[in-house]
C-alpha positions as protocol buffer text, in pm:
chain_id: "A"
residue {
  index: 1
  type: UNK
  ca { x: 11329 y: 4631 z: 13133 }
}
residue {
  index: 2
  type: UNK
  ca { x: 11191 y: 4270 z: 13148 }
}
residue {
  index: 3
  type: UNK
  ca { x: 11394 y: 4079 z: 12891 }
}
residue {
  index: 4
  type: UNK
  ca { x: 11754 y: 4049 z: 12774 }
}
residue {
  index: 5
  type: UNK
  ca { x: 11824 y: 4213 z: 12440 }
}
residue {
  index: 6
  type: UNK
  ca { x: 12101 y: 3954 z: 12375 }
}
residue {
  index: 7
  type: UNK
  ca { x: 11912 y: 3619 z: 12441 }
}
residue {
  index: 8
  type: UNK
  ca { x: 11555 y: 3703 z: 12531 }
}
residue {
  index: 9
  type: UNK
  ca { x: 11558 y: 3567 z: 12882 }
}
residue {
  index: 10
  type: UNK
  ca { x: 11427 y: 3746 z: 13181 }
}
residue {
  index: 11
  type: UNK
  ca { x: 11645 y: 4001 z: 13364 }
}
residue {
  index: 12
  type: UNK
  ca { x: 11658 y: 4088 z: 13737 }
}
residue {
  index: 13
  type: UNK
  ca { x: 11748 y: 4419 z: 13896 }
}
residue {
  index: 14
  type: UNK
  ca { x: 12060 y: 4359 z: 14110 }
}
residue {
  index: 15
  type: UNK
  ca { x: 12390 y: 4506 z: 14188 }
}
residue {
  index: 16
  type: UNK
  ca { x: 12649 y: 4308 z: 13984 }
}
residue {
  index: 17
  type: UNK
  ca { x: 12973 y: 4206 z: 14149 }
}
residue {
  index: 18
  type: UNK
  ca { x: 13220 y: 4492 z: 14135 }
}
residue {
  index: 19
  type: UNK
  ca { x: 12955 y: 4740 z: 14084 }
}
residue {
  index: 20
  type: UNK
  ca { x: 12765 y: 4976 z: 14322 }
}
residue {
  index: 21
  type: UNK
  ca { x: 12459 y: 5052 z: 14126 }
}
residue {
  index: 22
  type: UNK
  ca { x: 12147 y: 4832 z: 14051 }
}
residue {
  index: 23
  type: UNK
  ca { x: 12148 y: 4710 z: 13691 }
}
residue {
  index: 24
  type: UNK
  ca { x: 11930 y: 4475 z: 13488 }
}
residue {
  index: 25
  type: UNK
  ca { x: 12120 y: 4150 z: 13461 }
}
residue {
  index: 26
  type: UNK
  ca { x: 12023 y: 3859 z: 13251 }
}
residue {
  index: 27
  type: UNK
  ca { x: 11950 y: 3544 z: 13450 }
}
residue {
  index: 28
  type: UNK
  ca { x: 12066 y: 3316 z: 13165 }
}
residue {
  index: 29
  type: UNK
  ca { x: 12361 y: 3474 z: 12971 }
}
residue {
  index: 30
  type: UNK
  ca { x: 12482 y: 3713 z: 13241 }
}
residue {
  index: 31
  type: UNK
  ca { x: 12474 y: 4023 z: 13022 }
}
residue {
  index: 32
  type: UNK
  ca { x: 12464 y: 4342 z: 13224 }
}
residue {
  index: 33
  type: UNK
  ca { x: 12233 y: 4602 z: 13071 }
}
residue {
  index: 34
  type: UNK
  ca { x: 12362 y: 4954 z: 13159 }
}
residue {
  index: 35
  type: UNK
  ca { x: 12110 y: 5241 z: 13126 }
}
residue {
  index: 36
  type: UNK
  ca { x: 12275 y: 5581 z: 13121 }
}
residue {
  index: 37
  type: UNK
  ca { x: 12155 y: 5932 z: 13055 }
}
residue {
  index: 38
  type: UNK
  ca { x: 12081 y: 6047 z: 12695 }
}
residue {
  index: 39
  type: UNK
  ca { x: 12278 y: 6335 z: 12553 }
}
residue {
  index: 40
  type: UNK
  ca { x: 12072 y: 6614 z: 12392 }
}
residue {
  index: 41
  type: UNK
  ca { x: 12273 y: 6842 z: 12164 }
}
residue {
  index: 42
  type: UNK
  ca { x: 12160 y: 7163 z: 12001 }
}
residue {
  index: 43
  type: UNK
  ca { x: 12238 y: 7517 z: 11883 }
}
residue {
  index: 44
  type: UNK
  ca { x: 12164 y: 7871 z: 11968 }
}
residue {
  index: 45
  type: UNK
  ca { x: 12161 y: 7988 z: 11600 }
}
residue {
  index: 46
  type: UNK
  ca { x: 12247 y: 8367 z: 11569 }
}
residue {
  index: 47
  type: UNK
  ca { x: 12196 y: 8600 z: 11284 }
}
residue {
  index: 48
  type: UNK
  ca { x: 12271 y: 8958 z: 11392 }
}
residue {
  index: 49
  type: UNK
  ca { x: 12074 y: 9042 z: 11701 }
}
residue {
  index: 50
  type: UNK
  ca { x: 11819 y: 8757 z: 11634 }
}
residue {
  index: 51
  type: UNK
  ca { x: 11806 y: 8395 z: 11726 }
}
residue {
  index: 52
  type: UNK
  ca { x: 11645 y: 8108 z: 11532 }
}
residue {
  index: 53
  type: UNK
  ca { x: 11372 y: 7918 z: 11719 }
}
residue {
  index: 54
  type: UNK
  ca { x: 11144 y: 7645 z: 11612 }
}
residue {
  index: 55
  type: UNK
  ca { x: 10783 y: 7568 z: 11710 }
}
residue {
  index: 56
  type: UNK
  ca { x: 10735 y: 7202 z: 11786 }
}
residue {
  index: 57
  type: UNK
  ca { x: 10535 y: 6977 z: 11564 }
}
residue {
  index: 58
  type: UNK
  ca { x: 10577 y: 6675 z: 11791 }
}
residue {
  index: 59
  type: UNK
  ca { x: 10509 y: 6582 z: 12154 }
}
residue {
  index: 60
  type: UNK
  ca { x: 10625 y: 6648 z: 12413 }
}
residue {
  index: 61
  type: UNK
  ca { x: 10514 y: 7020 z: 12424 }
}
residue {
  index: 62
  type: UNK
  ca { x: 10358 y: 7026 z: 12075 }
}
residue {
  index: 63
  type: UNK
  ca { x: 10310 y: 7380 z: 11942 }
}
residue {
  index: 64
  type: UNK
  ca { x: 10562 y: 7541 z: 12183 }
}
residue {
  index: 65
  type: UNK
  ca { x: 10885 y: 7712 z: 12099 }
}
residue {
  index: 66
  type: UNK
  ca { x: 11233 y: 7573 z: 12143 }
}
residue {
  index: 67
  type: UNK
  ca { x: 11594 y: 7596 z: 12018 }
}
residue {
  index: 68
  type: UNK
  ca { x: 11688 y: 7325 z: 11756 }
}
residue {
  index: 69
  type: UNK
  ca { x: 11806 y: 7034 z: 11956 }
}
residue {
  index: 70
  type: UNK
  ca { x: 11773 y: 6667 z: 11993 }
}
residue {
  index: 71
  type: UNK
  ca { x: 11929 y: 6329 z: 12083 }
}
residue {
  index: 72
  type: UNK
  ca { x: 12291 y: 6274 z: 11981 }
}
residue {
  index: 73
  type: UNK
  ca { x: 12337 y: 5985 z: 11734 }
}
residue {
  index: 74
  type: UNK
  ca { x: 12592 y: 5711 z: 11738 }
}
residue {
  index: 75
  type: UNK
  ca { x: 12906 y: 5790 z: 11536 }
}
residue {
  index: 76
  type: UNK
  ca { x: 12889 y: 6174 z: 11545 }
}
residue {
  index: 77
  type: UNK
  ca { x: 13057 y: 6434 z: 11763 }
}
residue {
  index: 78
  type: UNK
  ca { x: 12844 y: 6662 z: 11983 }
}
residue {
  index: 79
  type: UNK
  ca { x: 12916 y: 6944 z: 11732 }
}
residue {
  index: 80
  type: UNK
  ca { x: 12804 y: 6736 z: 11438 }
}
residue {
  index: 81
  type: UNK
  ca { x: 12489 y: 6638 z: 11620 }
}
residue {
  index: 82
  type: UNK
  ca { x: 12405 y: 7001 z: 11706 }
}
residue {
  index: 83
  type: UNK
  ca { x: 12449 y: 7097 z: 11336 }
}
residue {
  index: 84
  type: UNK
  ca { x: 12243 y: 6794 z: 11219 }
}
residue {
  index: 85
  type: UNK
  ca { x: 11966 y: 6882 z: 11462 }
}
residue {
  index: 86
  type: UNK
  ca { x: 11954 y: 7239 z: 11346 }
}
residue {
  index: 87
  type: UNK
  ca { x: 11926 y: 7129 z: 10981 }
}
residue {
  index: 88
  type: UNK
  ca { x: 11666 y: 6874 z: 11066 }
}
residue {
  index: 89
  type: UNK
  ca { x: 11440 y: 7104 z: 11275 }
}
residue {
  index: 90
  type: UNK
  ca { x: 11495 y: 7446 z: 11106 }
}
residue {
  index: 91
  type: UNK
  ca { x: 11661 y: 7358 z: 10764 }
}
residue {
  index: 92
  type: UNK
  ca { x: 11931 y: 7590 z: 10857 }
}
residue {
  index: 93
  type: UNK
  ca { x: 12304 y: 7546 z: 10809 }
}
residue {
  index: 94
  type: UNK
  ca { x: 12533 y: 7674 z: 11081 }
}
residue {
  index: 95
  type: UNK
  ca { x: 12889 y: 7709 z: 11184 }
}
residue {
  index: 96
  type: UNK
  ca { x: 12895 y: 7558 z: 11526 }
}
residue {
  index: 97
  type: UNK
  ca { x: 13096 y: 7765 z: 11779 }
}
residue {
  index: 98
  type: UNK
  ca { x: 13181 y: 7725 z: 12145 }
}
residue {
  index: 99
  type: UNK
  ca { x: 12979 y: 7514 z: 12396 }
}
residue {
  index: 100
  type: UNK
  ca { x: 12759 y: 7764 z: 12586 }
}
residue {
  index: 101
  type: UNK
  ca { x: 12530 y: 7572 z: 12819 }
}
residue {
  index: 102
  type: UNK
  ca { x: 12563 y: 7236 z: 12982 }
}
residue {
  index: 103
  type: UNK
  ca { x: 12267 y: 7135 z: 13192 }
}
residue {
  index: 104
  type: UNK
  ca { x: 12192 y: 6812 z: 13389 }
}
residue {
  index: 105
  type: UNK
  ca { x: 11832 y: 6703 z: 13397 }
}
residue {
  index: 106
  type: UNK
  ca { x: 11844 y: 6410 z: 13632 }
}
residue {
  index: 107
  type: UNK
  ca { x: 11460 y: 6382 z: 13659 }
}
residue {
  index: 108
  type: UNK
  ca { x: 11451 y: 6262 z: 13299 }
}
residue {
  index: 109
  type: UNK
  ca { x: 11800 y: 6124 z: 13267 }
}
residue {
  index: 110
  type: UNK
  ca { x: 11924 y: 6375 z: 13011 }
}
residue {
  index: 111
  type: UNK
  ca { x: 12228 y: 6596 z: 12971 }
}
residue {
  index: 112
  type: UNK
  ca { x: 12179 y: 6897 z: 12748 }
}
residue {
  index: 113
  type: UNK
  ca { x: 12469 y: 7060 z: 12557 }
}
residue {
  index: 114
  type: UNK
  ca { x: 12387 y: 7384 z: 12369 }
}
residue {
  index: 115
  type: UNK
  ca { x: 12641 y: 7556 z: 12138 }
}
residue {
  index: 116
  type: UNK
  ca { x: 12647 y: 7905 z: 12009 }
}
residue {
  index: 117
  type: UNK
  ca { x: 12630 y: 7885 z: 11625 }
}
residue {
  index: 118
  type: UNK
  ca { x: 12638 y: 8133 z: 11339 }
}
residue {
  index: 119
  type: UNK
  ca { x: 12380 y: 8094 z: 11069 }
}
residue {
  index: 120
  type: UNK
  ca { x: 12564 y: 8068 z: 10739 }
}
residue {
  index: 121
  type: UNK
  ca { x: 12271 y: 8245 z: 10558 }
}
residue {
  index: 122
  type: UNK
  ca { x: 11928 y: 8373 z: 10665 }
}
residue {
  index: 123
  type: UNK
  ca { x: 11773 y: 8056 z: 10495 }
}
residue {
  index: 124
  type: UNK
  ca { x: 11560 y: 7834 z: 10709 }
}
residue {
  index: 125
  type: UNK
  ca { x: 11215 y: 7670 z: 10732 }
}
residue {
  index: 126
  type: UNK
  ca { x: 11034 y: 7415 z: 10938 }
}
residue {
  index: 127
  type: UNK
  ca { x: 11169 y: 7065 z: 10933 }
}
residue {
  index: 128
  type: UNK
  ca { x: 10962 y: 6760 z: 10980 }
}
residue {
  index: 129
  type: UNK
  ca { x: 10957 y: 6805 z: 11354 }
}
residue {
  index: 130
  type: UNK
  ca { x: 10865 y: 7179 z: 11344 }
}
residue {
  index: 131
  type: UNK
  ca { x: 10555 y: 7373 z: 11263 }
}
residue {
  index: 132
  type: UNK
  ca { x: 10757 y: 7685 z: 11185 }
}
residue {
  index: 133
  type: UNK
  ca { x: 11100 y: 7829 z: 11230 }
}
residue {
  index: 134
  type: UNK
  ca { x: 11157 y: 8210 z: 11293 }
}
residue {
  index: 135
  type: UNK
  ca { x: 11436 y: 8452 z: 11373 }
}
residue {
  index: 136
  type: UNK
  ca { x: 11352 y: 8651 z: 11682 }
}
residue {
  index: 137
  type: UNK
  ca { x: 11490 y: 8932 z: 11877 }
}
residue {
  index: 138
  type: UNK
  ca { x: 11479 y: 8906 z: 12258 }
}
residue {
  index: 139
  type: UNK
  ca { x: 11169 y: 9119 z: 12267 }
}
residue {
  index: 140
  type: UNK
  ca { x: 10996 y: 8892 z: 12014 }
}
residue {
  index: 141
  type: UNK
  ca { x: 11048 y: 8563 z: 12193 }
}
residue {
  index: 142
  type: UNK
  ca { x: 10715 y: 8425 z: 12325 }
}
residue {
  index: 143
  type: UNK
  ca { x: 10843 y: 8357 z: 12678 }
}
residue {
  index: 144
  type: UNK
  ca { x: 10526 y: 8210 z: 12798 }
}
residue {
  index: 145
  type: UNK
  ca { x: 10532 y: 7959 z: 12515 }
}
residue {
  index: 146
  type: UNK
  ca { x: 10885 y: 7813 z: 12556 }
}
residue {
  index: 147
  type: UNK
  ca { x: 10865 y: 7436 z: 12551 }
}
residue {
  index: 148
  type: UNK
  ca { x: 11121 y: 7333 z: 12807 }
}
residue {
  index: 149
  type: UNK
  ca { x: 11275 y: 7488 z: 13131 }
}
residue {
  index: 150
  type: UNK
  ca { x: 11631 y: 7415 z: 12994 }
}
residue {
  index: 151
  type: UNK
  ca { x: 11560 y: 7623 z: 12692 }
}
residue {
  index: 152
  type: UNK
  ca { x: 11414 y: 7905 z: 12887 }
}
residue {
  index: 153
  type: UNK
  ca { x: 11703 y: 7917 z: 13124 }
}
residue {
  index: 154
  type: UNK
  ca { x: 11960 y: 7898 z: 12838 }
}
residue {
  index: 155
  type: UNK
  ca { x: 11791 y: 8176 z: 12646 }
}
residue {
  index: 156
  type: UNK
  ca { x: 11767 y: 8406 z: 12966 }
}
residue {
  index: 157
  type: UNK
  ca { x: 12133 y: 8341 z: 13034 }
}
residue {
  index: 158
  type: UNK
  ca { x: 12234 y: 8402 z: 12677 }
}
residue {
  index: 159
  type: UNK
  ca { x: 12059 y: 8746 z: 12663 }
}
residue {
  index: 160
  type: UNK
  ca { x: 12205 y: 8841 z: 13003 }
}
residue {
  index: 161
  type: UNK
  ca { x: 12558 y: 8744 z: 12881 }
}
residue {
  index: 162
  type: UNK
  ca { x: 12513 y: 8914 z: 12540 }
}
residue {
  index: 163
  type: UNK
  ca { x: 12423 y: 9247 z: 12730 }
}
residue {
  index: 164
  type: UNK
  ca { x: 12737 y: 9202 z: 12930 }
}
residue {
  index: 165
  type: UNK
  ca { x: 12948 y: 9132 z: 12620 }
}
residue {
  index: 166
  type: UNK
  ca { x: 13085 y: 8800 z: 12729 }
}
residue {
  index: 167
  type: UNK
  ca { x: 12973 y: 8441 z: 12698 }
}
residue {
  index: 168
  type: UNK
  ca { x: 13108 y: 8214 z: 12970 }
}
residue {
  index: 169
  type: UNK
  ca { x: 13034 y: 7841 z: 12974 }
}
residue {
  index: 170
  type: UNK
  ca { x: 12713 y: 7804 z: 13172 }
}
residue {
  index: 171
  type: UNK
  ca { x: 12658 y: 7472 z: 13363 }
}
residue {
  index: 172
  type: UNK
  ca { x: 12396 y: 7359 z: 13600 }
}
residue {
  index: 173
  type: UNK
  ca { x: 12118 y: 7133 z: 13698 }
}
residue {
  index: 174
  type: UNK
  ca { x: 11741 y: 7151 z: 13652 }
}
residue {
  index: 175
  type: UNK
  ca { x: 11536 y: 6930 z: 13867 }
}
residue {
  index: 176
  type: UNK
  ca { x: 11154 y: 6898 z: 13858 }
}
residue {
  index: 177
  type: UNK
  ca { x: 10984 y: 6968 z: 14196 }
}
residue {
  index: 178
  type: UNK
  ca { x: 10733 y: 6733 z: 14343 }
}
residue {
  index: 179
  type: UNK
  ca { x: 10368 y: 6807 z: 14286 }
}
residue {
  index: 180
  type: UNK
  ca { x: 10120 y: 6824 z: 13987 }
}
residue {
  index: 181
  type: UNK
  ca { x: 10236 y: 7172 z: 13869 }
}
residue {
  index: 182
  type: UNK
  ca { x: 10532 y: 7191 z: 13626 }
}
residue {
  index: 183
  type: UNK
  ca { x: 10772 y: 7358 z: 13872 }
}
residue {
  index: 184
  type: UNK
  ca { x: 11152 y: 7331 z: 13845 }
}
residue {
  index: 185
  type: UNK
  ca { x: 11456 y: 7420 z: 14058 }
}
residue {
  index: 186
  type: UNK
  ca { x: 11759 y: 7560 z: 13865 }
}
residue {
  index: 187
  type: UNK
  ca { x: 12098 y: 7534 z: 14013 }
}
residue {
  index: 188
  type: UNK
  ca { x: 12393 y: 7705 z: 13836 }
}
residue {
  index: 189
  type: UNK
  ca { x: 12738 y: 7576 z: 13888 }
}
residue {
  index: 190
  type: UNK
  ca { x: 12927 y: 7843 z: 13686 }
}
residue {
  index: 191
  type: UNK
  ca { x: 13289 y: 7905 z: 13770 }
}
residue {
  index: 192
  type: UNK
  ca { x: 13395 y: 8265 z: 13730 }
}
residue {
  index: 193
  type: UNK
  ca { x: 13638 y: 8325 z: 13441 }
}
């Protein structure tokens, strides 16, 4: 950030009085610009033993598979955002259920919240951000073509929990490891129920 969105003057990175974190502060009007993590909300849409996945039509990770999810909008609840993203990406209507996965992604300043959801009907199709949408069994999922580590981890946990017959809230952090390869460290912080 170089300029103030309130008055257009330059900003400096400093720790404001009464704060303990560096913030962009306007040199003229004194506005403090807080930059906080973005919330990504989505669904794990279920139809029998199948889940609805989408193949991305946008970057990042064009052409790879994911669950329907995206950035939360102002004025909506996390459940409303998850249902909206499912409709936008897979043209599917869902009944949003319990929160299933909560992951911190500090390397990209995001928090993921994925809800279990029941498809209201087996009616779906690719939205504007998807090349295709498809119901898949666990065996049909193209595991080597999953777009994001958070989606891969959530799907693996989901199938493990489904086999065990219980779906506890899963929480954790995913951090990118240093180096040119796409390697990540997953830390689960689940509390036993």
